[in-house]
XYZ file of C-alpha atoms in Angstrom:
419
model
C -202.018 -60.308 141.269
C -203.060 -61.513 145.046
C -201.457 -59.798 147.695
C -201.014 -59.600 150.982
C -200.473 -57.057 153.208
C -199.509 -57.000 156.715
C -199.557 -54.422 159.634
C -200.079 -51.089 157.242
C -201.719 -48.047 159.062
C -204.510 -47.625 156.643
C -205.162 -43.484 155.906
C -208.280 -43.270 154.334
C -211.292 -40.752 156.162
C -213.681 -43.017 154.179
C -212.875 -46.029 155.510
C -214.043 -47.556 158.576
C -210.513 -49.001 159.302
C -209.219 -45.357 158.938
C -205.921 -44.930 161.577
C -206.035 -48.746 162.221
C -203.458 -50.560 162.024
C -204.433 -53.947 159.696
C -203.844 -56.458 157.578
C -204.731 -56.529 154.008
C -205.788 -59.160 151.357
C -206.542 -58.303 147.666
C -207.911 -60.646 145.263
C -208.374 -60.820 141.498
C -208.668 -56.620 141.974
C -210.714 -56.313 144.821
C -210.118 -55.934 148.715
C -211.433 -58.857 150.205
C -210.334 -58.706 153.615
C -209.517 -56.235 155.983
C -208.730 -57.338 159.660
C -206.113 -58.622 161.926
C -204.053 -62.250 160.952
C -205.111 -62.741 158.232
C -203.182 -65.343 155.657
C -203.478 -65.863 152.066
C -202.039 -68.246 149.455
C -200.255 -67.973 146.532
C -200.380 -64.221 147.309
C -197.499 -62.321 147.502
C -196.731 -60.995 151.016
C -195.615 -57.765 152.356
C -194.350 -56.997 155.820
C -196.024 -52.887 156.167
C -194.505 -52.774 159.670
C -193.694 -48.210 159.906
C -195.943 -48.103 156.516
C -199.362 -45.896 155.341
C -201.608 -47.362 153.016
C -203.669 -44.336 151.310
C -206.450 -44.416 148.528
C -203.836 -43.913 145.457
C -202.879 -40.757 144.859
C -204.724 -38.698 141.785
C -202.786 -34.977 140.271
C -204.946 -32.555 139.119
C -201.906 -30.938 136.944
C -199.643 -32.874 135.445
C -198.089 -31.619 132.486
C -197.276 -35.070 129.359
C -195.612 -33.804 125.954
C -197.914 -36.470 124.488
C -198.451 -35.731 121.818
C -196.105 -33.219 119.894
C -193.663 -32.935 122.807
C -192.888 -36.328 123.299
C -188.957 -35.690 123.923
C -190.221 -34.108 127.387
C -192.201 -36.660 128.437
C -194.377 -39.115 126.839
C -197.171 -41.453 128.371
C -194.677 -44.128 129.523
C -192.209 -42.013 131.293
C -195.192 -39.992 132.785
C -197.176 -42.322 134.172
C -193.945 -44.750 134.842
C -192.964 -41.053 137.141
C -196.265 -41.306 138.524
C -196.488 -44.577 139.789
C -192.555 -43.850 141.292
C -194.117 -41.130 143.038
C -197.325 -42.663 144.305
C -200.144 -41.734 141.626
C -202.719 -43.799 140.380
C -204.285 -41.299 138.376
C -203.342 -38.172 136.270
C -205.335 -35.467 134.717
C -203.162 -34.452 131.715
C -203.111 -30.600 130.529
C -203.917 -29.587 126.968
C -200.643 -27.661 125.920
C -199.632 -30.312 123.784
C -199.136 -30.021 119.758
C -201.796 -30.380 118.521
C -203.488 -29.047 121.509
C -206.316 -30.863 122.925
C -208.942 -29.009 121.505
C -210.747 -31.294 119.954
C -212.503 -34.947 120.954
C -210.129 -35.833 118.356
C -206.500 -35.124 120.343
C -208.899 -36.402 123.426
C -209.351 -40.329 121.948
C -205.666 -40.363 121.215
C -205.016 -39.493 124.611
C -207.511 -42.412 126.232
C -206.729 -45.022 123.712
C -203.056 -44.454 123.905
C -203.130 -44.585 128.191
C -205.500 -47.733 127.979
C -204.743 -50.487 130.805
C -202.190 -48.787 131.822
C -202.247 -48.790 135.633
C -202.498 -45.312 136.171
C -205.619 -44.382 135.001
C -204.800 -41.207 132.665
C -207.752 -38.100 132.019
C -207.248 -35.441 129.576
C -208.131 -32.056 130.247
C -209.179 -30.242 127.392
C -208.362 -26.512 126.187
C -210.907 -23.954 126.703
C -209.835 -22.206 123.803
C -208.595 -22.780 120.470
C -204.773 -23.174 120.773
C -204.835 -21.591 123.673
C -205.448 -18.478 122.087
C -208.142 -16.985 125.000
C -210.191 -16.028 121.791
C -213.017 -19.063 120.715
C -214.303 -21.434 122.496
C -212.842 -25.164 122.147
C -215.357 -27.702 121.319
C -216.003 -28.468 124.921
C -219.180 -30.556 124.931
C -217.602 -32.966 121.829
C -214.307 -33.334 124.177
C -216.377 -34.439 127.794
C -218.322 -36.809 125.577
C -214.923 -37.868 124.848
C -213.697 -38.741 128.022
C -212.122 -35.061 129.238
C -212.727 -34.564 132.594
C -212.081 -30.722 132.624
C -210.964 -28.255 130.734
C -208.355 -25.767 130.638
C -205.867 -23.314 128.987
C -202.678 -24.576 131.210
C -200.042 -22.494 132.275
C -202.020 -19.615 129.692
C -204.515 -17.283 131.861
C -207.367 -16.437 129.905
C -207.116 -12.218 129.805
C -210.191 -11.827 127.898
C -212.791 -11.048 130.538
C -215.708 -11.537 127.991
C -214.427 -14.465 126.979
C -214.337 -16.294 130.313
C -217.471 -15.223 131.349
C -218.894 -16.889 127.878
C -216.737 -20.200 129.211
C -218.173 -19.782 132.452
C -221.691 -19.599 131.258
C -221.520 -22.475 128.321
C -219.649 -25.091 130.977
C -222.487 -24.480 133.321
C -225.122 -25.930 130.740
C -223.242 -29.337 130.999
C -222.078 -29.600 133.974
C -218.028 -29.014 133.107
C -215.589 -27.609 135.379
C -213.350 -24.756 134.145
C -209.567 -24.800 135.566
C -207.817 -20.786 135.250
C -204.313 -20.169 135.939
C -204.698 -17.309 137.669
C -202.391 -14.354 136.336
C -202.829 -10.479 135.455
C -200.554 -10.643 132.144
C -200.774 -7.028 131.920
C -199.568 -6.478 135.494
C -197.109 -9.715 135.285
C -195.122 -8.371 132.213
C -191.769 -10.119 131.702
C -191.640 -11.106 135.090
C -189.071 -13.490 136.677
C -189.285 -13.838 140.383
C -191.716 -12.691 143.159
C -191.748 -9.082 143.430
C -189.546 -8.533 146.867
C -186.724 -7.220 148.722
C -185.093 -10.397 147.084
C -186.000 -9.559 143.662
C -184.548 -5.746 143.715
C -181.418 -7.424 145.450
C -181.219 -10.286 142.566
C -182.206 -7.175 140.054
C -184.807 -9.191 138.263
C -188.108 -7.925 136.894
C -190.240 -9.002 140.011
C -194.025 -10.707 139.228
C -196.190 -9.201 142.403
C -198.771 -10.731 144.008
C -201.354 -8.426 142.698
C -201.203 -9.775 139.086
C -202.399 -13.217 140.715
C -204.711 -11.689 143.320
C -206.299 -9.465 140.672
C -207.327 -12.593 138.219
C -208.745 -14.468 141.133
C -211.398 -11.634 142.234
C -212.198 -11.366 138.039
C -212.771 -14.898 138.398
C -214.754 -14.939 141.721
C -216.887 -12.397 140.215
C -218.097 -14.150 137.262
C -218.372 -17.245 138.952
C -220.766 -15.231 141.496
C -222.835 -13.535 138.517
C -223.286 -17.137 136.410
C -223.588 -19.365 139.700
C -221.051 -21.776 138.003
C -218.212 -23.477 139.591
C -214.784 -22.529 139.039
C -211.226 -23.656 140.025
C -207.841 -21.980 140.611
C -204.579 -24.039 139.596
C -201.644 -23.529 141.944
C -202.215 -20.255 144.002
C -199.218 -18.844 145.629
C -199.894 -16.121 147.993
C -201.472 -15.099 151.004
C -203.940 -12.505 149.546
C -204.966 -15.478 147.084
C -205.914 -17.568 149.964
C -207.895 -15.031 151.819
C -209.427 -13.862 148.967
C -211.042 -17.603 148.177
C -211.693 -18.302 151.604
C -214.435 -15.346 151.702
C -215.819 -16.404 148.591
C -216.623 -19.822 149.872
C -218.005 -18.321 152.944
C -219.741 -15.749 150.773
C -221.444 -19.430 148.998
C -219.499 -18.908 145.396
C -218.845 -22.048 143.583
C -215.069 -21.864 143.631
C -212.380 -24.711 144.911
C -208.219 -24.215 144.221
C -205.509 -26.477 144.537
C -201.619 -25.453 145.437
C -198.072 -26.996 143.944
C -196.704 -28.544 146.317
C -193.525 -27.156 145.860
C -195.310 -23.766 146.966
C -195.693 -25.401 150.353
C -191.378 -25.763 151.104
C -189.471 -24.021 149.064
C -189.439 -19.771 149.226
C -187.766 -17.193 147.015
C -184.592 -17.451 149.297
C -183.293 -20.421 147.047
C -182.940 -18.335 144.163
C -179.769 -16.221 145.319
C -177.566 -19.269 143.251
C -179.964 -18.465 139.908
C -180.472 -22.074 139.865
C -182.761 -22.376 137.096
C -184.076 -25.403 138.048
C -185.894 -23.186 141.122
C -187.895 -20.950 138.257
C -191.264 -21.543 138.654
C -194.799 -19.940 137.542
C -196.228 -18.904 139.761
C -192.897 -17.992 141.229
C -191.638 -18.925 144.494
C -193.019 -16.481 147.382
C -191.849 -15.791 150.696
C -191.973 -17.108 153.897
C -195.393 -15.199 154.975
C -196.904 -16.710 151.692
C -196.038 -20.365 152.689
C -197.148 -19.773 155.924
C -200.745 -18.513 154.528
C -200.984 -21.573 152.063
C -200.367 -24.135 154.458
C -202.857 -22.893 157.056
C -205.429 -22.589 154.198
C -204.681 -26.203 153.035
C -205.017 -27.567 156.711
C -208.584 -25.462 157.244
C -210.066 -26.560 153.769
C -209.681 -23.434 151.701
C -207.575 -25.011 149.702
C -209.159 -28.187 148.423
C -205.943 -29.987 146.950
C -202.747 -30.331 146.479
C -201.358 -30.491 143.048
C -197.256 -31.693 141.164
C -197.294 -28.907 138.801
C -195.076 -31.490 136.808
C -193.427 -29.886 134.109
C -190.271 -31.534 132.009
C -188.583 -29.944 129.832
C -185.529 -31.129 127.910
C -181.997 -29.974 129.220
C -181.173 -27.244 126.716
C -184.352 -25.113 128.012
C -183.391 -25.339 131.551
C -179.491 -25.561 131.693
C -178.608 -21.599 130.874
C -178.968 -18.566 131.608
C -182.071 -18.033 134.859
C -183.441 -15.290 132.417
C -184.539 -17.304 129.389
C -184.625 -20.908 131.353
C -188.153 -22.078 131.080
C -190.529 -22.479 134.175
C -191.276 -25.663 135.719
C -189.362 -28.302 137.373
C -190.346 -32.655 137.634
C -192.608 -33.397 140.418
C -194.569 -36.216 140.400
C -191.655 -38.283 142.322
C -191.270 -35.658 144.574
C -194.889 -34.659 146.184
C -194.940 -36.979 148.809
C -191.537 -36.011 150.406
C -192.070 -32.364 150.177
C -195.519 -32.508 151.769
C -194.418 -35.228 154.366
C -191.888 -31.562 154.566
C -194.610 -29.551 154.870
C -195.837 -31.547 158.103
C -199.304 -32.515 156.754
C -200.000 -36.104 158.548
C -201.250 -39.209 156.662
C -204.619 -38.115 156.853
C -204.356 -34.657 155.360
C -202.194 -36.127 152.667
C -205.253 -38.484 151.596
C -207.402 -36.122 151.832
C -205.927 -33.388 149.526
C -203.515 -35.818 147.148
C -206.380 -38.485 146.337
C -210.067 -37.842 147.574
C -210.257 -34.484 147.024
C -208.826 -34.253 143.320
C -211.002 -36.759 142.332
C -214.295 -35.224 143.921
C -213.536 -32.176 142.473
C -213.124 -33.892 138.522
C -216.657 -35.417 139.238
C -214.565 -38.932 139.543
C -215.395 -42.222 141.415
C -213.095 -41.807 145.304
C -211.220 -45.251 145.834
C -212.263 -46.653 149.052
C -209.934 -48.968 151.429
C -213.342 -50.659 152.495
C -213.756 -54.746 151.986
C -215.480 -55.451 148.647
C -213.631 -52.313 147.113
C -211.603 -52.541 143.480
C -208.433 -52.108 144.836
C -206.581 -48.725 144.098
C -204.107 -47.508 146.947
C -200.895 -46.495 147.421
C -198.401 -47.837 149.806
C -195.790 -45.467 151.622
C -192.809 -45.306 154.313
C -193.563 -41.585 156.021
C -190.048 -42.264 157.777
C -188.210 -44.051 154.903
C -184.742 -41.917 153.327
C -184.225 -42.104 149.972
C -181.417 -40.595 147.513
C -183.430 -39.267 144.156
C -181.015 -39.235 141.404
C -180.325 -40.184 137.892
C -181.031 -44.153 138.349
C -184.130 -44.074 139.740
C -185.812 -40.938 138.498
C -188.671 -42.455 135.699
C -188.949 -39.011 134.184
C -187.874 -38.198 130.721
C -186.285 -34.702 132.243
C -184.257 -34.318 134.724
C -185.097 -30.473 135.410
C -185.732 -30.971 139.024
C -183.491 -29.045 142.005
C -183.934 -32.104 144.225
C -181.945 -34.368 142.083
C -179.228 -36.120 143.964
C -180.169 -35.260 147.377
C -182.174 -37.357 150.156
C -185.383 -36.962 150.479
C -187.934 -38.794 153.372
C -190.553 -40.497 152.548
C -190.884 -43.507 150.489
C -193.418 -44.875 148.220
C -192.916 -48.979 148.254
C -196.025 -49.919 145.872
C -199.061 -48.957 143.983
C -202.070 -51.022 142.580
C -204.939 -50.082 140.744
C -206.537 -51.916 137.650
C -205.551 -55.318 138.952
C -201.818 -54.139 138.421
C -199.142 -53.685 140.960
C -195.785 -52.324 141.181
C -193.784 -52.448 144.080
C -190.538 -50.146 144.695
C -188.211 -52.071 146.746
């Protein structure tokens, strides 16, 4: 579809037209003017007047039931969530049944998301089943099409193990993604270990269990010179600890939720369930910490954490509710929260993911395929029942108003505009 695009602040550090305030025409796909006055026929017009036009927004972890899980969330309602949210591209985690283990379970997942407008990547397990014990046929799976690979919301314990990972991913060029957690330390753990927790008298998960796994994991990637990432740190020792390792020249890049970045373990006093999270929430020192190391380029991106899960796993008891809440409709208000400016958000919500996945960066440039996102920083919105495109509904910012608007996406010659 043609379009037309007039007076959007264009946010893209790539661009030449970065902070300027333009008009925008887009062709058959491609960007093929940039400038002041411009007019087009038979292209559909839209007044950006207040609006940001970003490279569209890519997650690095997004959690799809597809396949096996399917009543959480399938392909349609996950990337119909992403779009609603802002995303033009997901990179899918493996705990799926049948896991993604396999270049088998990885075809399914590309032919299935074909021209679809969000582009769709699968991440592949490191392990079979997610077991931490052999290794997943890794090479077969990036011949495939998976961009990465790793054991989701599972930490790999086995110290021998990941340091066999490390060392066979560096012979192709394949980035490992660890969720970072001492199981022995983190136990049956509920909430951050706190004040809060002894005073809520839940088993509390410290920071140390995190903080522990990340210098295992800094250490290995030191001794095999291979690259490694951290999904969704939460604390202030976390960040510290990965901002000497970069200095100290290790290979090793992290990404945060961005619920981590607003909400602190103060919410739980209610036991809403839909606030359970792993990692859990932290406290106020530990939000502090993550959004300085986000701003100075510790942390290298900014990730939904999107997890669904169907209404009988989250509406009970806090104790046995499972972890995770929906997300990918709610990033761009909570980080708009945060106080990170347009800039910031491109940078850490769609060119660094990308980068980091070895992935081609969409460009607001003339002559580019066109693949941005279109957004109201100042817009109020009510999130609720009728216009959340999840399959779940397990999120605690249902039915209340939120700021910051996305109005449209494109990407892959397809648009889709939000009103």
């Amino acid at each position: 579809m043609n379009l037309l695009l007039k007076g959007v602040t264009i946010a893209d550090p790539n661009s030449k037209f970065n902070q300027q305030k333009c008009d925008l025409h887009v062709e058959q796909g491609k960007i093929v003017a940039i400038g002041k006055g411009l007019v087009a026929k038979a292209a559909l017009e839209i007044d950006g007047s207040g609006m940001v036009l970003s490279p569209g927004f890519f997650d690095l972890n997004c959690a799809i039931g597809d396949p096996g899980f399917e009543t959480k969330e399938d392909i349609t309602t996950g990337t119909a969530a992403a779009m609603a949210g802002g995303f033009t591209g997901l990179a899918v985690l493996p705990h799926t049944k049948p896991v993604v283990h396999s270049k088998a379970e990885v075809a399914y997942i590309v032919n299935k998301a074909k021209n679809n407008l969000v582009d769709v990547h699968p991440v592949g397990a490191i392990s079979q089943e997610l077991e931490g014990k052999e290794l997943a046929e890794l090479y077969d799976m990036k011949q495939a099409g998976a961009v990465a690979f790793s054991d989701g919301t599972k930490p790999i314990s086995d110290d021998g193990f990941m340091s066999r990972a490390l060392q066979y991913a560096k012979g192709f060029n394949a980035l490992l993604m660890v969720y970072p957690e001492n199981k022995s330390i983190a136990g049956k753990s509920q909430i951050n270990e706190s004040k809060n927790s002894v005073l809520l008298g839940m088993k509390g998960l410290p920071a140390l269990a995190e903080e522990m796994h990340i210098s295992r994991d800094i250490f290995l990637a030191t001794y095999h010179d291979a690259p490694v990432h951290i999904s969704n740190i939460s604390t202030g020792g976390s960040v510290a600890l990965i901002k000497k390792a970069k200095k100290d020249g290790v290979k090793i890049t992290c990404d945060v939720a961005a619920h981590q970045l607003v909400f602190t373990e103060e919410l739980l006093s209610d036991f809403d369930s839909n606030y359970k999270v792993k990692p859990p929430l932290r406290g106020k020192a530990d939000t502090k910490a993550l959004l300085s190391g986000l701003k100075d380029g510790t942390i290298d991106a900014v990730s939904s954490q999107h997890r669904p899960h169907e209404i009988e796993f989250k509406d009970v008891e806090f104790e046995i509710a499972a972890y995770g809440i929906i997300a990918l409709q709610t990033v761009l208000p909570l980080l708009l929260k945060a106080g990170l400016d347009a800039g910031q958000i491109a940078e850490k919500l769609s060119i660094n993911p990308r980068r980091l996945l070895g992935l081609s960066v969409p460009v607001i440039e003339e002559g580019a395929e066109a693949n941005f996102t279109l957004y109201h920083p100042a817009e109020e919105w009510l999130y609720n029942a009728d216009n959340n495109c999840s399959k779940s509904g397990n999120s605690p910012l249902l039915n209340k108003k939120l700021t910051g608007k996305v109005r449209l996406v494109y990407n892959n010659k397809q648009i889709q505009s939000y009103g």
